[in-house]
mmCIF file of C-alpha atoms in Angstrom:
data_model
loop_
_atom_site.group_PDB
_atom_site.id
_atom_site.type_symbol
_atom_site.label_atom_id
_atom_site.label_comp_id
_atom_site.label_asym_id
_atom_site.label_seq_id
_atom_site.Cartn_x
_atom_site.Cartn_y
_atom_site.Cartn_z
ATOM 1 C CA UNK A 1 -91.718 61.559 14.844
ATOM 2 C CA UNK A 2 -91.641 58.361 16.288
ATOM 3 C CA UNK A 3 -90.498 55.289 14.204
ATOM 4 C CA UNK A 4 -89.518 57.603 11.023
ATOM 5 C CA UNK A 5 -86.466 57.333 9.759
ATOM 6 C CA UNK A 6 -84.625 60.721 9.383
ATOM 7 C CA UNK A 7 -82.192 61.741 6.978
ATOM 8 C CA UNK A 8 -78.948 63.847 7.760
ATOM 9 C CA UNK A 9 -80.239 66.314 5.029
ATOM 10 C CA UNK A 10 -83.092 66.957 6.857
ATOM 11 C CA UNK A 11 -84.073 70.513 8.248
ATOM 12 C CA UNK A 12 -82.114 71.225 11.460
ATOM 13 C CA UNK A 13 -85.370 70.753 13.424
ATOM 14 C CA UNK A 14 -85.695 66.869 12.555
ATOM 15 C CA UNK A 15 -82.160 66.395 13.479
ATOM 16 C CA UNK A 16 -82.612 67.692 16.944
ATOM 17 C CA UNK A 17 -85.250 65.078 17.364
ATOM 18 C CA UNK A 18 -83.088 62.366 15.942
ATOM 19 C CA UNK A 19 -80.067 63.222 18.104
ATOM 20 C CA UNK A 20 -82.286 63.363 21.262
ATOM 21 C CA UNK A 21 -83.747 59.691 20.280
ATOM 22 C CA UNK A 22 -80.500 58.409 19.959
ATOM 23 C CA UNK A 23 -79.221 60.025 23.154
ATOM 24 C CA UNK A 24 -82.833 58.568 24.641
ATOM 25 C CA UNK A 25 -81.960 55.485 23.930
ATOM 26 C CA UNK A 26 -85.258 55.169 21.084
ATOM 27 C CA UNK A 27 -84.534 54.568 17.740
ATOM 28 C CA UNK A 28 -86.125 54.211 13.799
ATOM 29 C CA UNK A 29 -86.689 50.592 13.413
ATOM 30 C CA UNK A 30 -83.765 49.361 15.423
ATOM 31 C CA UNK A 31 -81.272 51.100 12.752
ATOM 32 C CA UNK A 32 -80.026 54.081 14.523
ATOM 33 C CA UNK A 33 -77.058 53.889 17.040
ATOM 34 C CA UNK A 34 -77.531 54.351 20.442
ATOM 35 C CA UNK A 35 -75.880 57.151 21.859
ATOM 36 C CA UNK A 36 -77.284 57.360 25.392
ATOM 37 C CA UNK A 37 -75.450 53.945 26.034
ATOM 38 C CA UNK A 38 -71.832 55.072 24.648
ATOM 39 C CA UNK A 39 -72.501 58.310 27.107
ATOM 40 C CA UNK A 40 -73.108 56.064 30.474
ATOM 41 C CA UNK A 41 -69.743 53.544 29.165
ATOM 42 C CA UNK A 42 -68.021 56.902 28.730
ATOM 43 C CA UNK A 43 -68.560 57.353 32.581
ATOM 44 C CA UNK A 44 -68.203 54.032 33.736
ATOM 45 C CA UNK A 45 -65.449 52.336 31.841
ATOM 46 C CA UNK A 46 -63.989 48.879 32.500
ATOM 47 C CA UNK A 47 -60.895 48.467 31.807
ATOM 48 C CA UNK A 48 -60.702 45.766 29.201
ATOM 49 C CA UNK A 49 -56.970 44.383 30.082
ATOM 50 C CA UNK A 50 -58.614 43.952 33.468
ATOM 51 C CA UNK A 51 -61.526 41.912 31.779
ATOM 52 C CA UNK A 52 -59.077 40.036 30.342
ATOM 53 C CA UNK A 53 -57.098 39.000 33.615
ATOM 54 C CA UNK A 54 -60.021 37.916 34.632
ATOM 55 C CA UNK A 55 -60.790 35.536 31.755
ATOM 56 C CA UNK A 56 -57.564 34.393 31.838
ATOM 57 C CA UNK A 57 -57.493 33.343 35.691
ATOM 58 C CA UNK A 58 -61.081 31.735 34.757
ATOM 59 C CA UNK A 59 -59.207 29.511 32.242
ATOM 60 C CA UNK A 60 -56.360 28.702 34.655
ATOM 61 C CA UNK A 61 -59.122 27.208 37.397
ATOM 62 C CA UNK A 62 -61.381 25.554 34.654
ATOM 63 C CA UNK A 63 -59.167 25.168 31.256
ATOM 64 C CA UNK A 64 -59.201 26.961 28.408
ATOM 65 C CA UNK A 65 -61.402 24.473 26.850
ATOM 66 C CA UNK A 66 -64.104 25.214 29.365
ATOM 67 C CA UNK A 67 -67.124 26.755 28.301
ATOM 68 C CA UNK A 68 -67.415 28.640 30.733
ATOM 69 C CA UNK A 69 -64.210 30.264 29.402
ATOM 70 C CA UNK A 70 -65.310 29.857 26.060
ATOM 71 C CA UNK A 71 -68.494 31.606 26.420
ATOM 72 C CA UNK A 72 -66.947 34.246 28.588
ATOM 73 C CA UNK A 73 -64.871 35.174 25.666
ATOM 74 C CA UNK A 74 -67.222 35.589 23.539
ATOM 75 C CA UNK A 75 -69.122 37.451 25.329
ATOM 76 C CA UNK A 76 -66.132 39.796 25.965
ATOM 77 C CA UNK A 77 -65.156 39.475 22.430
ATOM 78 C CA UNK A 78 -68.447 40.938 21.599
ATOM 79 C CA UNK A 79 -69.056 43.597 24.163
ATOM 80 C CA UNK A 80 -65.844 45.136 23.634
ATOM 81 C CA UNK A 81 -66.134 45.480 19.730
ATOM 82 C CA UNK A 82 -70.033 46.675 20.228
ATOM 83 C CA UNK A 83 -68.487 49.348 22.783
ATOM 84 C CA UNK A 84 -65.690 50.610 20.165
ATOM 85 C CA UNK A 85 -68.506 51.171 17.354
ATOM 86 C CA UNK A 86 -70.221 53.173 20.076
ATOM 87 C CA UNK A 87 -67.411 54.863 21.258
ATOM 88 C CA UNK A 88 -66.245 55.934 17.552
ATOM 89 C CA UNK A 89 -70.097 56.783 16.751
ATOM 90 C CA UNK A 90 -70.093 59.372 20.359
ATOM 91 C CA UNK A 91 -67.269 61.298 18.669
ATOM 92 C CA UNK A 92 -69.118 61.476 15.256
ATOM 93 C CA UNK A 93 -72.362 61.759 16.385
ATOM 94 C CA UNK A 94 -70.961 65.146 18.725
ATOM 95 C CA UNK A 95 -69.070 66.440 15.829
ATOM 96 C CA UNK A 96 -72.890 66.539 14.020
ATOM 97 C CA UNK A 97 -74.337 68.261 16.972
ATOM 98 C CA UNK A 98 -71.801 71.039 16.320
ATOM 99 C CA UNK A 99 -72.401 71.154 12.543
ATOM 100 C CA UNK A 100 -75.880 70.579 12.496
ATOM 101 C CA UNK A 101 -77.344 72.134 15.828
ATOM 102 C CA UNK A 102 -75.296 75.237 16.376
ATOM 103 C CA UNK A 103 -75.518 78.232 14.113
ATOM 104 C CA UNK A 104 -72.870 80.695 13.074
ATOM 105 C CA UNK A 105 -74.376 83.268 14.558
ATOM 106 C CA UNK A 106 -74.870 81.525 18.246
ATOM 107 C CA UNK A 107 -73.664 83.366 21.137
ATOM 108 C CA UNK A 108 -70.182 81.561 22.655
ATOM 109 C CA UNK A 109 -71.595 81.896 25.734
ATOM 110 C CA UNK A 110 -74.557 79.466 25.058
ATOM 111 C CA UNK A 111 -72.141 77.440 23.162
ATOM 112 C CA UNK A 112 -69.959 76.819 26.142
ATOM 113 C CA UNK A 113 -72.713 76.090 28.678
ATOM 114 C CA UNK A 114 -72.375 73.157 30.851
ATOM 115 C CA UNK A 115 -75.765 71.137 30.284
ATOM 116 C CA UNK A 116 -74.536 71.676 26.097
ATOM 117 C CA UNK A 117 -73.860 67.925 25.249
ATOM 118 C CA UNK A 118 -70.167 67.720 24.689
ATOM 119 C CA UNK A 119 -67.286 65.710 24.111
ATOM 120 C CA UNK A 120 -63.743 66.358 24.830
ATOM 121 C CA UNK A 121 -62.097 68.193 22.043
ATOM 122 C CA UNK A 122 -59.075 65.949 22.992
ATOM 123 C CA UNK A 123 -60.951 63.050 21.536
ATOM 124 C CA UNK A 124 -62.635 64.885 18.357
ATOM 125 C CA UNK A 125 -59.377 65.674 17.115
#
């Protein structure tokens, strides 16, 4: 089903396939959210007060009206707002996987197996 658009009221089957494209990093049209990049930042997280240190040492060598340190906080501006709508749309898009994916009727077992994509329960709370 490449480059269709799939609704979340479609059968369980085309919802697989749109959960795997987003965790694939392929998407309808350039409208669906990328999960498979809010999975790698889950695993290699900066530290954004650390970003920030960083910034702010820039702007005590150059100024803060440098644009290097202008641009720099943009960028980070940007990046770190992108990687909160990802971050909130991993803990959504797992809660679906649950609802839509999983049946009643599955065994806990299979449920509970390690390659199962899964997010903390902490975090889903």
């Amino acid at each position: 089903m490449p480059d269709v658009f799939i609704s979340l009221r479609a059968p369980k089957r085309a919802r697989t396939v749109k959960l795997w494209r987003q965790t694939h990093g392929f998407d309808a049209g350039g409208n669906e959210s990328d999960v498979g990049l809010a999975l790698w930042e889950r695993g290699h997280w900066v530290v954004q007060s650390e970003i920030e240190a960083a910034v702010k040492r820039l702007a005590e060598t150059h100024g803060d009206s440098s644009s290097i340190v202008r641009n720099m906080t943009r960028v980070m501006d940007a990046y770190f707002s992108g990687r909160n709508r990802r971050a909130d749309n991993l803990r959504n898009k797992i809660m679906q996987l649950w609802d839509w994916c999983v049946d009643n009727d599955v065994p806990t077992e299979f449920i509970l197996e390690p390659t199962m994509l899964w997010y903390s329960g902490r975090c889903t709370g």
